[in-house]
Structures are given as structure tokens and as C-alpha cells.
Amino acid sequence: MSERTFVMVKPDGVGRRLIGQCLQRFEARGLKLVGLKLQVLSDAIAKAHYDEHKDKPFFGELVEFITSGATVQMVWEGPDAVAQVRKMNGATNCLKADQGTIRGDLGLSMQNNIIHASDAVDTAKREIALYFKAEELWDYAMPDDQWLS
Ligand code: CMP
């Protein structure tokens, strides 16, 4: 079923000039980009985003890292978009991520793992709403829609 997922290229991914490679993989897979922006996150939005980790020992370091440089926010749409993107990103720890995934091909670290994506449809709804207004998300046709449903 078609759904939307939230994806963010983190400061290491932007700083290492990997935005294009990430975008290219999702486009080539057949997902549709319905929202896109770039920003340096405020402390408040970073803490809201990672609220579920607020009691973890790495929370402070995580907020410091995610606010340390520019990030790119994207919303991708397509059949099973949440699971498709999670699989394409690979395991959280780049060391454990399979070859062929973004983290397995491009990263070395647990924290500096290039990219974030929603882990469930409900999480995607919450994360999309945190970064995008309804009018910043676009519903449009692509010529290959018929082949990618
Ligand atoms: P992400 O998918 O953005 O979700 C939470 C992030 O916390 C995760 O990617 C990692 O960047 C980071 N993270 C998770 N576990 C650890 C850990 N043990 N030490 C440091 N950072 C972590």
C-alpha cells in the first residue's frame, strides 16, 4: 500500500557531500519525492525528534551531533515506503549494515550513520508533521506511476 516516510540526511552525510547519492538511490528505487528542505536544526526540534531517546546515555551527544551542521529533510512516497527505505538505509550501526545499503556502503560509525528514516508508519506521520506543513508536501503524477504501484 502506498505510504509516506520521513528521511533526513544528517550533518555527516551533508558534510561528506552524500545528499545526491542518497536521493539518487530512493529515486532509482521508484519512490516519489513529495517534500524536500535543508536546515540546521534548532536544539528544540532535535530534542523533539529524538524524544524517545531522551533517557539514553547518548542523548546529549546525539542532539549535539544532529544540530552541528546542515541537514536535509525529505518525504518519500510509494508502496511500503517505510520498510523499503529502512532496508535501503541498513542497520543503525554502519559496521553491521549490509553491503548495498547506504550505511553499509558509505559509513563506518554508529552515531555518524549518514541518514535517518522513520521506523513505522505512525512514526513517519509524527516526524513528517514535525518538519513539514501540509502545504509543503506535494501530490503530483509521474509518468511511470502505473509501473510502480
Ligand atoms: P537514527 O536512525 O537517527 O536514530 C537514533 C540515532 O541515535 C541513531 O540513528 C544513531 O545515530 C544514534 N545512536 C543509536 N544508538 C547509539 C549509541 N549506542 N551510541 C551513539 N549513538 C547512537
PDB file of C-alpha atoms and ligand atoms in Angstrom:
ATOM      1  CA  MET A   1       0.000   0.000   0.000  1.00  0.00           C
ATOM      2  CA  SER A   2       1.260   3.485  -0.818  1.00  0.00           C
ATOM      3  CA  GLU A   3       2.524   5.378   2.220  1.00  0.00           C
ATOM      4  CA  ARG A   4       4.862   8.214   3.111  1.00  0.00           C
ATOM      5  CA  THR A   5       8.077   8.095   5.112  1.00  0.00           C
ATOM      6  CA  PHE A   6      10.334  10.754   6.591  1.00  0.00           C
ATOM      7  CA  VAL A   7      14.056  10.691   5.739  1.00  0.00           C
ATOM      8  CA  MET A   8      16.835  13.000   6.911  1.00  0.00           C
ATOM      9  CA  VAL A   9      20.408  13.260   5.643  1.00  0.00           C
ATOM     10  CA  LYS A  10      22.411  14.020   8.795  1.00  0.00           C
ATOM     11  CA  PRO A  11      25.272  16.552   9.154  1.00  0.00           C
ATOM     12  CA  ASP A  12      27.901  13.913   8.295  1.00  0.00           C
ATOM     13  CA  GLY A  13      26.022  12.966   5.106  1.00  0.00           C
ATOM     14  CA  VAL A  14      25.654  16.609   4.048  1.00  0.00           C
ATOM     15  CA  GLY A  15      29.254  17.410   5.058  1.00  0.00           C
ATOM     16  CA  ARG A  16      30.586  14.438   3.102  1.00  0.00           C
ATOM     17  CA  ARG A  17      28.595  15.548   0.012  1.00  0.00           C
ATOM     18  CA  LEU A  18      26.402  12.431   0.040  1.00  0.00           C
ATOM     19  CA  ILE A  19      22.998  14.149  -0.410  1.00  0.00           C
ATOM     20  CA  GLY A  20      22.890  13.328  -4.126  1.00  0.00           C
ATOM     21  CA  GLN A  21      23.828   9.684  -3.629  1.00  0.00           C
ATOM     22  CA  CYS A  22      21.070   9.228  -1.048  1.00  0.00           C
ATOM     23  CA  LEU A  23      18.459  10.945  -3.222  1.00  0.00           C
ATOM     24  CA  GLN A  24      19.552   9.002  -6.285  1.00  0.00           C
ATOM     25  CA  ARG A  25      19.057   5.640  -4.575  1.00  0.00           C
ATOM     26  CA  PHE A  26      15.489   6.450  -3.479  1.00  0.00           C
ATOM     27  CA  GLU A  27      14.604   7.847  -6.908  1.00  0.00           C
ATOM     28  CA  ALA A  28      16.081   4.859  -8.713  1.00  0.00           C
ATOM     29  CA  ARG A  29      14.125   2.511  -6.459  1.00  0.00           C
ATOM     30  CA  GLY A  30      10.928   4.127  -7.740  1.00  0.00           C
ATOM     31  CA  LEU A  31       9.901   6.160  -4.719  1.00  0.00           C
ATOM     32  CA  LYS A  32       8.412   9.623  -5.294  1.00  0.00           C
ATOM     33  CA  LEU A  33       9.820  12.732  -3.580  1.00  0.00           C
ATOM     34  CA  VAL A  34       6.898  14.716  -2.148  1.00  0.00           C
ATOM     35  CA  GLY A  35       8.742  17.113   0.217  1.00  0.00           C
ATOM     36  CA  LEU A  36      12.297  18.464   0.492  1.00  0.00           C
ATOM     37  CA  LYS A  37      14.144  21.078   2.585  1.00  0.00           C
ATOM     38  CA  LEU A  38      17.552  21.908   4.078  1.00  0.00           C
ATOM     39  CA  GLN A  39      18.153  23.412   7.514  1.00  0.00           C
ATOM     40  CA  VAL A  40      20.434  23.495  10.546  1.00  0.00           C
ATOM     41  CA  LEU A  41      18.203  22.034  13.263  1.00  0.00           C
ATOM     42  CA  SER A  42      17.431  24.005  16.414  1.00  0.00           C
ATOM     43  CA  ASP A  43      18.009  22.358  19.782  1.00  0.00           C
ATOM     44  CA  ALA A  44      14.228  22.268  20.303  1.00  0.00           C
ATOM     45  CA  ILE A  45      13.392  20.418  17.083  1.00  0.00           C
ATOM     46  CA  ALA A  46      16.322  17.992  17.572  1.00  0.00           C
ATOM     47  CA  LYS A  47      15.112  17.156  21.093  1.00  0.00           C
ATOM     48  CA  ALA A  48      11.530  16.747  19.874  1.00  0.00           C
ATOM     49  CA  HIS A  49      12.674  14.499  17.041  1.00  0.00           C
ATOM     50  CA  TYR A  50      14.714  12.215  19.303  1.00  0.00           C
ATOM     51  CA  ASP A  51      12.349  12.406  22.313  1.00  0.00           C
ATOM     52  CA  GLU A  52      12.134   8.589  22.526  1.00  0.00           C
ATOM     53  CA  HIS A  53      15.901   8.511  23.247  1.00  0.00           C
ATOM     54  CA  LYS A  54      15.853  11.252  25.922  1.00  0.00           C
ATOM     55  CA  ASP A  55      16.802   8.838  28.722  1.00  0.00           C
ATOM     56  CA  LYS A  56      19.589   7.106  26.772  1.00  0.00           C
ATOM     57  CA  PRO A  57      23.212   7.820  27.715  1.00  0.00           C
ATOM     58  CA  PHE A  58      23.997   9.006  24.184  1.00  0.00           C
ATOM     59  CA  PHE A  59      21.123  11.549  24.006  1.00  0.00           C
ATOM     60  CA  GLY A  60      23.264  14.655  24.660  1.00  0.00           C
ATOM     61  CA  GLU A  61      25.857  13.587  22.102  1.00  0.00           C
ATOM     62  CA  LEU A  62      23.106  12.771  19.594  1.00  0.00           C
ATOM     63  CA  VAL A  63      21.479  16.217  19.900  1.00  0.00           C
ATOM     64  CA  GLU A  64      24.895  17.895  19.672  1.00  0.00           C
ATOM     65  CA  PHE A  65      25.714  15.924  16.517  1.00  0.00           C
ATOM     66  CA  ILE A  66      22.373  16.415  14.744  1.00  0.00           C
ATOM     67  CA  THR A  67      22.463  20.204  15.362  1.00  0.00           C
ATOM     68  CA  SER A  68      26.142  20.522  14.357  1.00  0.00           C
ATOM     69  CA  GLY A  69      25.587  21.257  10.661  1.00  0.00           C
ATOM     70  CA  ALA A  70      23.114  21.349   7.802  1.00  0.00           C
ATOM     71  CA  THR A  71      20.621  18.522   7.391  1.00  0.00           C
ATOM     72  CA  VAL A  72      18.251  17.620   4.565  1.00  0.00           C
ATOM     73  CA  GLN A  73      14.635  16.611   5.235  1.00  0.00           C
ATOM     74  CA  MET A  74      12.726  14.568   2.700  1.00  0.00           C
ATOM     75  CA  VAL A  75       9.393  12.845   2.438  1.00  0.00           C
ATOM     76  CA  TRP A  76       9.262   9.864   0.082  1.00  0.00           C
ATOM     77  CA  GLU A  77       6.097   8.145  -1.082  1.00  0.00           C
ATOM     78  CA  GLY A  78       5.461   4.708  -2.528  1.00  0.00           C
ATOM     79  CA  PRO A  79       4.343   1.164  -1.767  1.00  0.00           C
ATOM     80  CA  ASP A  80       5.673   0.142   1.675  1.00  0.00           C
ATOM     81  CA  ALA A  81       7.865   3.255   1.653  1.00  0.00           C
ATOM     82  CA  VAL A  82       8.710   2.977   5.381  1.00  0.00           C
ATOM     83  CA  ALA A  83      10.070  -0.574   5.146  1.00  0.00           C
ATOM     84  CA  GLN A  84      11.687  -0.017   1.723  1.00  0.00           C
ATOM     85  CA  VAL A  85      13.703   2.952   2.974  1.00  0.00           C
ATOM     86  CA  ARG A  86      14.688   1.290   6.284  1.00  0.00           C
ATOM     87  CA  LYS A  87      16.039  -1.655   4.290  1.00  0.00           C
ATOM     88  CA  MET A  88      17.898   0.629   1.892  1.00  0.00           C
ATOM     89  CA  ASN A  89      19.487   2.569   4.791  1.00  0.00           C
ATOM     90  CA  GLY A  90      20.732  -0.587   6.538  1.00  0.00           C
ATOM     91  CA  ALA A  91      21.336  -1.322  10.220  1.00  0.00           C
ATOM     92  CA  THR A  92      21.788   1.661  12.580  1.00  0.00           C
ATOM     93  CA  ASN A  93      25.398   0.704  13.238  1.00  0.00           C
ATOM     94  CA  CYS A  94      27.255   1.051   9.913  1.00  0.00           C
ATOM     95  CA  LEU A  95      29.524  -1.824  10.989  1.00  0.00           C
ATOM     96  CA  LYS A  96      26.515  -4.151  10.960  1.00  0.00           C
ATOM     97  CA  ALA A  97      24.824  -2.679   7.875  1.00  0.00           C
ATOM     98  CA  ASP A  98      24.777  -4.947   4.814  1.00  0.00           C
ATOM     99  CA  GLN A  99      26.781  -4.055   1.734  1.00  0.00           C
ATOM    100  CA  GLY A 100      24.460  -2.451  -0.791  1.00  0.00           C
ATOM    101  CA  THR A 101      22.780  -0.303   1.857  1.00  0.00           C
ATOM    102  CA  ILE A 102      23.573   3.405   2.309  1.00  0.00           C
ATOM    103  CA  ARG A 103      25.186   2.856   5.709  1.00  0.00           C
ATOM    104  CA  GLY A 104      26.930  -0.365   4.653  1.00  0.00           C
ATOM    105  CA  ASP A 105      28.423   1.264   1.570  1.00  0.00           C
ATOM    106  CA  LEU A 106      29.167   4.759   2.842  1.00  0.00           C
ATOM    107  CA  GLY A 107      29.562   4.769   6.639  1.00  0.00           C
ATOM    108  CA  LEU A 108      31.774   3.485   9.455  1.00  0.00           C
ATOM    109  CA  SER A 109      30.096   4.687  12.623  1.00  0.00           C
ATOM    110  CA  MET A 110      27.095   4.170  14.944  1.00  0.00           C
ATOM    111  CA  GLN A 111      26.374   7.841  15.544  1.00  0.00           C
ATOM    112  CA  ASN A 112      27.624   9.280  12.255  1.00  0.00           C
ATOM    113  CA  ASN A 113      25.398   6.977  10.231  1.00  0.00           C
ATOM    114  CA  ILE A 114      24.577   9.410   7.409  1.00  0.00           C
ATOM    115  CA  ILE A 115      20.822   9.080   7.288  1.00  0.00           C
ATOM    116  CA  HIS A 116      17.696   8.715   9.407  1.00  0.00           C
ATOM    117  CA  ALA A 117      14.360   7.219   8.392  1.00  0.00           C
ATOM    118  CA  SER A 118      11.082   6.601  10.198  1.00  0.00           C
ATOM    119  CA  ASP A 119      10.764   3.134  11.719  1.00  0.00           C
ATOM    120  CA  ALA A 120       6.965   2.786  11.356  1.00  0.00           C
ATOM    121  CA  VAL A 121       4.019   4.436   9.606  1.00  0.00           C
ATOM    122  CA  ASP A 122       2.885   6.173  12.834  1.00  0.00           C
ATOM    123  CA  THR A 123       6.412   7.459  13.486  1.00  0.00           C
ATOM    124  CA  ALA A 124       6.527   8.743   9.899  1.00  0.00           C
ATOM    125  CA  LYS A 125       3.326  10.732  10.461  1.00  0.00           C
ATOM    126  CA  ARG A 126       4.778  12.303  13.624  1.00  0.00           C
ATOM    127  CA  GLU A 127       8.162  13.070  12.040  1.00  0.00           C
ATOM    128  CA  ILE A 128       6.665  14.472   8.824  1.00  0.00           C
ATOM    129  CA  ALA A 129       4.440  16.806  10.880  1.00  0.00           C
ATOM    130  CA  LEU A 130       7.460  17.953  12.902  1.00  0.00           C
ATOM    131  CA  TYR A 131       9.287  19.214   9.804  1.00  0.00           C
ATOM    132  CA  PHE A 132       6.664  19.917   7.120  1.00  0.00           C
ATOM    133  CA  LYS A 133       3.453  21.910   6.876  1.00  0.00           C
ATOM    134  CA  ALA A 134       0.686  20.211   4.863  1.00  0.00           C
ATOM    135  CA  GLU A 135       1.152  22.739   2.035  1.00  0.00           C
ATOM    136  CA  GLU A 136       4.868  21.838   1.739  1.00  0.00           C
ATOM    137  CA  LEU A 137       4.001  18.274   0.663  1.00  0.00           C
ATOM    138  CA  TRP A 138       3.078  17.781  -2.963  1.00  0.00           C
ATOM    139  CA  ASP A 139       0.676  15.394  -4.636  1.00  0.00           C
ATOM    140  CA  TYR A 140       1.576  15.047  -8.306  1.00  0.00           C
ATOM    141  CA  ALA A 141       1.602  12.468 -11.086  1.00  0.00           C
ATOM    142  CA  MET A 142       4.734  10.854 -12.534  1.00  0.00           C
ATOM    143  CA  PRO A 143       4.734   9.248 -15.996  1.00  0.00           C
ATOM    144  CA  ASP A 144       5.795   5.881 -14.546  1.00  0.00           C
ATOM    145  CA  ASP A 145       3.228   5.770 -11.698  1.00  0.00           C
ATOM    146  CA  GLN A 146       1.454   2.858 -13.391  1.00  0.00           C
ATOM    147  CA  TRP A 147       4.575   0.663 -13.155  1.00  0.00           C
ATOM    148  CA  LEU A 148       5.465   1.466  -9.583  1.00  0.00           C
ATOM    149  CA  SER A 149       2.324   0.655  -7.603  1.00  0.00           C
TER     150      SER A 149
HETATM  151  P1  CMP B   1      18.764   7.171  13.945  1.00  0.00           P
HETATM  152  O1  CMP B   1      18.202   6.182  12.989  1.00  0.00           O
HETATM  153  O2  CMP B   1      18.753   8.604  13.544  1.00  0.00           O
HETATM  154  O3  CMP B   1      18.011   7.028  15.361  1.00  0.00           O
HETATM  155  C1  CMP B   1      18.609   7.346  16.588  1.00  0.00           C
HETATM  156  C2  CMP B   1      20.077   7.649  16.434  1.00  0.00           C
HETATM  157  O4  CMP B   1      20.815   7.590  17.626  1.00  0.00           O
HETATM  158  C3  CMP B   1      20.708   6.590  15.549  1.00  0.00           C
HETATM  159  O5  CMP B   1      20.290   6.763  14.234  1.00  0.00           O
HETATM  160  C4  CMP B   1      22.177   6.811  15.823  1.00  0.00           C
HETATM  161  O6  CMP B   1      22.703   7.873  15.069  1.00  0.00           O
HETATM  162  C5  CMP B   1      22.147   7.208  17.289  1.00  0.00           C
HETATM  163  N1  CMP B   1      22.504   6.091  18.171  1.00  0.00           N
HETATM  164  C6  CMP B   1      21.808   4.969  18.394  1.00  0.00           C
HETATM  165  N2  CMP B   1      22.453   4.194  19.301  1.00  0.00           N
HETATM  166  C7  CMP B   1      23.571   4.862  19.644  1.00  0.00           C
HETATM  167  C8  CMP B   1      24.638   4.577  20.535  1.00  0.00           C
HETATM  168  N3  CMP B   1      24.672   3.451  21.252  1.00  0.00           N
HETATM  169  N4  CMP B   1      25.628   5.490  20.631  1.00  0.00           N
HETATM  170  C9  CMP B   1      25.587   6.642  19.924  1.00  0.00           C
HETATM  171  N5  CMP B   1      24.591   6.962  19.059  1.00  0.00           N
HETATM  172  C10 CMP B   1      23.597   6.077  18.917  1.00  0.00           C
END
